[in-house]
Coordinates of N, CA and C in Angstrom, one line a residue:
X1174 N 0.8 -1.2 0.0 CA 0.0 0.0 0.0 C 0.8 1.3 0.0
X1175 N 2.0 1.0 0.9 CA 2.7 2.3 0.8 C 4.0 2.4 0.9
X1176 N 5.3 2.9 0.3 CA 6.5 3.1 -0.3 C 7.2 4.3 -0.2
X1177 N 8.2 4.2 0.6 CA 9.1 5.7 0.4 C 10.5 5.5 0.5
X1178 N 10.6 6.4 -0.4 CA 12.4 6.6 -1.1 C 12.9 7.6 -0.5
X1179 N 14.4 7.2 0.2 CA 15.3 8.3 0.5 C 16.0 8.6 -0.6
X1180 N 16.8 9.8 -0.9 CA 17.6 10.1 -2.0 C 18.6 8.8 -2.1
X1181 N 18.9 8.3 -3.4 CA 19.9 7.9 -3.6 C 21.4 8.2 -2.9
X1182 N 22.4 7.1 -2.2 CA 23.8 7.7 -1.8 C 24.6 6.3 -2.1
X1183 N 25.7 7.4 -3.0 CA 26.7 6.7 -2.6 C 27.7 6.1 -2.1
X1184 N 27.8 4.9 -1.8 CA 29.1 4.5 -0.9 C 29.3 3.5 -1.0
X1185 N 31.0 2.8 -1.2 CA 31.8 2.1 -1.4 C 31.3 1.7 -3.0
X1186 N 31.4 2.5 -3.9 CA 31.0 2.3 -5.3 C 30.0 2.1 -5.8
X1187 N 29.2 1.9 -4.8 CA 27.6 1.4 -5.5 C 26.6 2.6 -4.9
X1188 N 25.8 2.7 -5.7 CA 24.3 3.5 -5.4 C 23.5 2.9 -4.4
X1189 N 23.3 3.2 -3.3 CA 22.5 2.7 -2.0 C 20.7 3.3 -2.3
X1190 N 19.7 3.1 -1.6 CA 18.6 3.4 -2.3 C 18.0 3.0 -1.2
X1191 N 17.8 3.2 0.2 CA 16.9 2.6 1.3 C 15.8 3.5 1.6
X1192 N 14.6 2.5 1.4 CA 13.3 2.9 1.7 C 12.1 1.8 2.6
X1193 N 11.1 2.1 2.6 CA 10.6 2.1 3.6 C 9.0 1.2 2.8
X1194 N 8.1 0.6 3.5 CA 7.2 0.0 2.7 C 6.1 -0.6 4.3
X1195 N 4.8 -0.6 3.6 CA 4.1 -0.8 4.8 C 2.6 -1.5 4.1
X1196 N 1.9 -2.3 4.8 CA 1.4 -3.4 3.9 C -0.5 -2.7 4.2
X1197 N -0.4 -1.9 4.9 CA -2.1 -1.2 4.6 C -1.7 0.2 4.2
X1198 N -3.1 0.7 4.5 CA -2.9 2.3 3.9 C -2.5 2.7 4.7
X1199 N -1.9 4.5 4.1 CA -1.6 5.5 4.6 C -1.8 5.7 5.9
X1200 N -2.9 5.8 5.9 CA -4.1 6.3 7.5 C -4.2 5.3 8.7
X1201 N -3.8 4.0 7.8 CA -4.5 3.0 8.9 C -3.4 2.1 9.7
X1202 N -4.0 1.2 10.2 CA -3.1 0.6 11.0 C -2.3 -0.2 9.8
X1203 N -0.8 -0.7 9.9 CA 0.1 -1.7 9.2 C 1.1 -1.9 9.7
X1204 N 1.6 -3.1 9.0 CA 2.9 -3.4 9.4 C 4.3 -2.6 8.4
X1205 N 5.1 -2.0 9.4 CA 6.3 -1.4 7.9 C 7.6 -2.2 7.9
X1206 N 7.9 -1.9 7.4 CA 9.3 -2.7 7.1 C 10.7 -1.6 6.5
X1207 N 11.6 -1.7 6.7 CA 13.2 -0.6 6.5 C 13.7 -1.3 5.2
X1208 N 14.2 -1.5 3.6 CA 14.8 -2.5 3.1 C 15.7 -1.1 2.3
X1209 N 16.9 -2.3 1.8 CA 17.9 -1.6 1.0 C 18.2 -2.2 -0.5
X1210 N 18.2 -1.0 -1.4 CA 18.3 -1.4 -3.0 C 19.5 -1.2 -3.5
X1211 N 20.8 -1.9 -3.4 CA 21.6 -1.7 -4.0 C 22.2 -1.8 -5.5
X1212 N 22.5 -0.7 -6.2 CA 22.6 -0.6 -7.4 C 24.3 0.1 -7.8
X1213 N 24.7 -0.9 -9.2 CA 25.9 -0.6 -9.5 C 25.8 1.1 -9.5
X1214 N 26.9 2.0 -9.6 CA 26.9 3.5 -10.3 C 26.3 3.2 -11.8
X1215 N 25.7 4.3 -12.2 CA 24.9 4.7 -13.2 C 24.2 3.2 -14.1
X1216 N 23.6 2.5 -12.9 CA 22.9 1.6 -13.3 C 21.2 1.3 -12.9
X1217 N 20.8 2.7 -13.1 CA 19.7 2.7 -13.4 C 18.8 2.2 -14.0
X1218 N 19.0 2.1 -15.0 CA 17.9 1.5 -16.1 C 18.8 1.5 -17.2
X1219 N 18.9 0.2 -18.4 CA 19.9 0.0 -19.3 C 18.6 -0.4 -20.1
X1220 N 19.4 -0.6 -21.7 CA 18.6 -1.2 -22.8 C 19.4 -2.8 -22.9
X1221 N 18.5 -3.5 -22.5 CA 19.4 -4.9 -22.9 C 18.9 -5.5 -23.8
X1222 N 19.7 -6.5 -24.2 CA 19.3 -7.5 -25.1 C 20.2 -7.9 -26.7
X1223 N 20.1 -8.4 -27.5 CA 20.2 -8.4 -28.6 C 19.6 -7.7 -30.4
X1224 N 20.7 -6.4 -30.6 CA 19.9 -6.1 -31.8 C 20.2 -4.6 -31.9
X1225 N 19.9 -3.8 -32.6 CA 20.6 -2.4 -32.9 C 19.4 -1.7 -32.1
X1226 N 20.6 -0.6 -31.7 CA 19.7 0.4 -30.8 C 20.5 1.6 -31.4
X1227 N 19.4 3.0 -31.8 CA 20.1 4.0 -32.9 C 19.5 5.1 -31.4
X1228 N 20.1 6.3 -30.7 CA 19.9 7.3 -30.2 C 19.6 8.5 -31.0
X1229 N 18.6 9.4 -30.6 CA 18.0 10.5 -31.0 C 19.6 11.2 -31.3
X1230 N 18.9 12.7 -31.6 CA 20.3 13.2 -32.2 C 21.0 13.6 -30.6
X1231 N 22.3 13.9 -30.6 CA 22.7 14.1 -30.0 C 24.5 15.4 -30.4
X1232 N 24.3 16.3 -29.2 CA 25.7 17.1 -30.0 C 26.5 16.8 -29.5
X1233 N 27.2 16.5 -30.0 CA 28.7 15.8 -29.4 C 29.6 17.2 -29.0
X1234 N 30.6 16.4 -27.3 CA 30.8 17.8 -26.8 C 32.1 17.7 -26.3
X1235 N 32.8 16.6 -26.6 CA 34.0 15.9 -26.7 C 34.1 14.9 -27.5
X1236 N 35.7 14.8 -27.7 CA 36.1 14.0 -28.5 C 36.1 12.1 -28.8
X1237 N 35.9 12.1 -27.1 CA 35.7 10.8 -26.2 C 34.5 10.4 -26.6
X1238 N 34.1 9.3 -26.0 CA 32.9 8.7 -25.9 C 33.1 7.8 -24.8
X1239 N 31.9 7.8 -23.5 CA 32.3 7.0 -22.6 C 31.3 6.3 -22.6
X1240 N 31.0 4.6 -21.9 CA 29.7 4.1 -22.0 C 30.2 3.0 -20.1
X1241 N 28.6 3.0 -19.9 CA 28.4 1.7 -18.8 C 27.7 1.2 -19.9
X1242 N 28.2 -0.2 -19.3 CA 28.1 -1.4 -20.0 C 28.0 -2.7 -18.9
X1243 N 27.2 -3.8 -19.3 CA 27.4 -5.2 -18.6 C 26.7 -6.2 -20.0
X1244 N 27.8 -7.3 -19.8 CA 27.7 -8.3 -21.1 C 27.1 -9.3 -20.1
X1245 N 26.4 -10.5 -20.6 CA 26.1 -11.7 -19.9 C 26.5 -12.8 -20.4
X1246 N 26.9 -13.0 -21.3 CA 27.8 -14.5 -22.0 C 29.5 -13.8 -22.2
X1247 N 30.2 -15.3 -22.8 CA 31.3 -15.1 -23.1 C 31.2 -14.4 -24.7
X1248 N 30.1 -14.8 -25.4 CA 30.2 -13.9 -26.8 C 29.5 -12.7 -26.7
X1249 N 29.0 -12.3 -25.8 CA 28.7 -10.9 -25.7 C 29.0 -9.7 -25.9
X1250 N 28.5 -8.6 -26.3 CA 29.4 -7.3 -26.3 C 28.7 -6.2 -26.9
X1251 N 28.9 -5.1 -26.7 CA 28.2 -3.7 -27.2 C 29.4 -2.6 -28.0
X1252 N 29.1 -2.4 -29.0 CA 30.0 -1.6 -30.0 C 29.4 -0.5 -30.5
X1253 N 30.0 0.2 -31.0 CA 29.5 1.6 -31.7 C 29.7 1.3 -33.0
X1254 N 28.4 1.4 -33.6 CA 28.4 0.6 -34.9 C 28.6 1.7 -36.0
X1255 N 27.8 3.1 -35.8 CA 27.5 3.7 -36.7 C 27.7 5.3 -36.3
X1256 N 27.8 6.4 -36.5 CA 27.8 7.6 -36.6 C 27.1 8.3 -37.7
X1257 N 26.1 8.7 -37.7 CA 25.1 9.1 -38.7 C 25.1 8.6 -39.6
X1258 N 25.0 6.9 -39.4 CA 24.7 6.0 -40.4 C 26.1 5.6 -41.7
X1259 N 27.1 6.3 -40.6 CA 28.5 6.2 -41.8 C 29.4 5.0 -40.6
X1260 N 29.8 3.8 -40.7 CA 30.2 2.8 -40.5 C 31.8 3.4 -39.6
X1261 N 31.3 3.3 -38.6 CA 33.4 3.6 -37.6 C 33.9 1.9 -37.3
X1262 N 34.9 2.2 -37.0 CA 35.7 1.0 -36.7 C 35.8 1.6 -34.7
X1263 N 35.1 1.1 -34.1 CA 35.1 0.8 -32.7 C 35.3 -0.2 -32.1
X1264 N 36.3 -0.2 -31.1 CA 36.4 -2.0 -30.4 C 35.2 -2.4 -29.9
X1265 N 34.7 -3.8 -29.5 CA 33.6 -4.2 -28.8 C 33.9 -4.3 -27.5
X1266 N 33.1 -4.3 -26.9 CA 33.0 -4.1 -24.8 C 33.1 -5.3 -24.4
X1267 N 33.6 -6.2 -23.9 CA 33.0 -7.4 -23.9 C 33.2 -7.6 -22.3
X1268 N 33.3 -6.8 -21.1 CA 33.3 -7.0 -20.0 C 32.4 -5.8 -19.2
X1269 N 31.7 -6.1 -18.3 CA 31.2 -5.2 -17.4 C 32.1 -4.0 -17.5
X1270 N 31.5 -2.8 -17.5 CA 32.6 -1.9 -17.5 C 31.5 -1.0 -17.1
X1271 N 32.4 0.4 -16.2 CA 31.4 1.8 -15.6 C 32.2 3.1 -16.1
X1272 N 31.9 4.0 -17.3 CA 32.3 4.8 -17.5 C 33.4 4.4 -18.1
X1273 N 33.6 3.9 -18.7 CA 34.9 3.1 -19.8 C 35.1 4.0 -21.6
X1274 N 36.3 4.5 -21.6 CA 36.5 5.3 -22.5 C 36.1 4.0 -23.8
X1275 N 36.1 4.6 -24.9 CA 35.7 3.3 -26.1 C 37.0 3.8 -26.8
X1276 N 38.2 3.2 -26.9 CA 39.1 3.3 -27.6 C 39.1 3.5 -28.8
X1277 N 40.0 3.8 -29.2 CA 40.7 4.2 -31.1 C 39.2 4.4 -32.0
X1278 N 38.1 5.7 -31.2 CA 37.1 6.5 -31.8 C 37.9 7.9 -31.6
X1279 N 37.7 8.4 -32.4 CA 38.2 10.2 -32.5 C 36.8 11.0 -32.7
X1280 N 36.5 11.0 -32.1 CA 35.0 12.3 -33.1 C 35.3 13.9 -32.3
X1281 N 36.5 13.7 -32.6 CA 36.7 15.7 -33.0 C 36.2 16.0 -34.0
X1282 N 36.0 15.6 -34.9 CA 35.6 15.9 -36.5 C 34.4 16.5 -36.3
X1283 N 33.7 15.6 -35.5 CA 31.7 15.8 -35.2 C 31.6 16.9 -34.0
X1284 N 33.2 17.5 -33.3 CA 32.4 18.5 -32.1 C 31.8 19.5 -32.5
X1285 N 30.8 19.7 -31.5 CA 29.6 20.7 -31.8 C 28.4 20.6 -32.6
X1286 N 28.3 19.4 -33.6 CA 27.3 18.7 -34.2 C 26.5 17.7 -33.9
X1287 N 24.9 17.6 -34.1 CA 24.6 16.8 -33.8 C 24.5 15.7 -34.5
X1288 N 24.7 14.2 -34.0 CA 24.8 13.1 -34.2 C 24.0 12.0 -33.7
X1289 N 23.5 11.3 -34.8 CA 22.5 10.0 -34.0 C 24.0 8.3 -34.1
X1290 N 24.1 8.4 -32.9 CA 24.8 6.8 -32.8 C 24.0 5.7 -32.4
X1291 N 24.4 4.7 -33.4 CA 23.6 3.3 -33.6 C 24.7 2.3 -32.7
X1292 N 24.1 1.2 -32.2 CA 25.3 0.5 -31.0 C 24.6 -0.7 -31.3
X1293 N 25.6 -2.1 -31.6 CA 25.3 -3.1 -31.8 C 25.4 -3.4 -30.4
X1294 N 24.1 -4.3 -30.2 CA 24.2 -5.0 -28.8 C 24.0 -7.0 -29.3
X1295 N 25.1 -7.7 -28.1 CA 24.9 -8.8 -28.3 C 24.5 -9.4 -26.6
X1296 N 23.7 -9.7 -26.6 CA 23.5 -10.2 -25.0 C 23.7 -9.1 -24.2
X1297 N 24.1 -8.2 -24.2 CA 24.7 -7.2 -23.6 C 23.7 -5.9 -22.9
X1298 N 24.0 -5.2 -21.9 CA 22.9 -4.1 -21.4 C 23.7 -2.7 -21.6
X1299 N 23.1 -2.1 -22.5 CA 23.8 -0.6 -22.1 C 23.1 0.6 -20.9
X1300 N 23.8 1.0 -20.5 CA 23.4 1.9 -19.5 C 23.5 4.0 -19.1
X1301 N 24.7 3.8 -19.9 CA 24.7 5.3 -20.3 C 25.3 5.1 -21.2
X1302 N 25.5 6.5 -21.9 CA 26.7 7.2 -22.7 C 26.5 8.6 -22.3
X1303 N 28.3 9.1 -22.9 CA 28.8 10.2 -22.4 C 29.8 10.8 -23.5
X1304 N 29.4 12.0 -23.5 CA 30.6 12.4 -24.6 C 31.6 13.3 -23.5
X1305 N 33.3 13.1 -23.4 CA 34.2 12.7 -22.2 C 35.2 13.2 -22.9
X1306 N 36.3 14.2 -22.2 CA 37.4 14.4 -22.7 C 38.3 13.6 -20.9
X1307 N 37.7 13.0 -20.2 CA 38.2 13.2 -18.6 C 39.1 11.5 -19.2
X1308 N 39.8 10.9 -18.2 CA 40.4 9.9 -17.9 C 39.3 8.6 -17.6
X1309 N 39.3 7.7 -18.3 CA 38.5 6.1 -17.6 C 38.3 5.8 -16.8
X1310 N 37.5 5.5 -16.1 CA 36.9 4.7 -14.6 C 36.7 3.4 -15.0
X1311 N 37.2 2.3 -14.6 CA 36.6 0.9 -15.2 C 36.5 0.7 -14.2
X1312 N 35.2 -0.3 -13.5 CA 35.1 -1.6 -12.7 C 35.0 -2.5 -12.6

């Protein structure tokens, strides 16, 4: 019947999420209960699965590209397939990774323009992207 969320906190790398839940209404008598939701960093909500996924336009605002990622088989993996439909050579992801630069992509060429990127997904969940001039965070 009833559900409440503290703000999200971080600590010891993960997103903590403790709330609260009670099994009648608002007004009435119930039982409540304290529980805790723990979640990787920026693993909110991902697109998973198998199959091309193309993003609205977007303006690119560095030269980088960073992504969260988690694969679930050994042939899994998520790549950057496409840049306004013109074919790049990007490595595939093939490990859980948080904020992980995507190697040997350059898109200086595209700063300040908007761009729709298409990302092959194999078994795999994407969870952000970031356009990043900063240093890699892997986990």
């Amino acid at each position: 019947h009833v559900c409440f969320a503290a703000k999200p906190v971080t600590y010891g790398g993960v997103e903590r999420i403790y709330y609260m839940g009670g099994n009648g209404p608002h007004s009435g008598e119930r039982n409540s209960s304290l529980g805790l939701a723990v979640l990787r960093r920026d693993g909110f909500a991902s697109v998973r699965g198998t199959g091309n996924l193309t993003t609205v336009d977007l303006k690119v605002a560095a030269s980088t590209l960073r992504l969260t990622v988690d694969v679930f088989t050994d042939d899994a993996y998520v790549q950057l397939y496409s840049v306004n439909d013109t074919r790049v050579d990007a490595q595939q992801i093939r490990a859980n990774v948080t904020d992980a630069q995507v190697d040997d992509l350059d898109l200086s060429s595209y700063l300040g323009l908007y761009v729709h990127l298409t990302f092959q997904l194999r078994d795999a969940a994407l969870y952000t992207l970031a356009f990043s001039s900063e240093s890699a965070v892997v986990h």
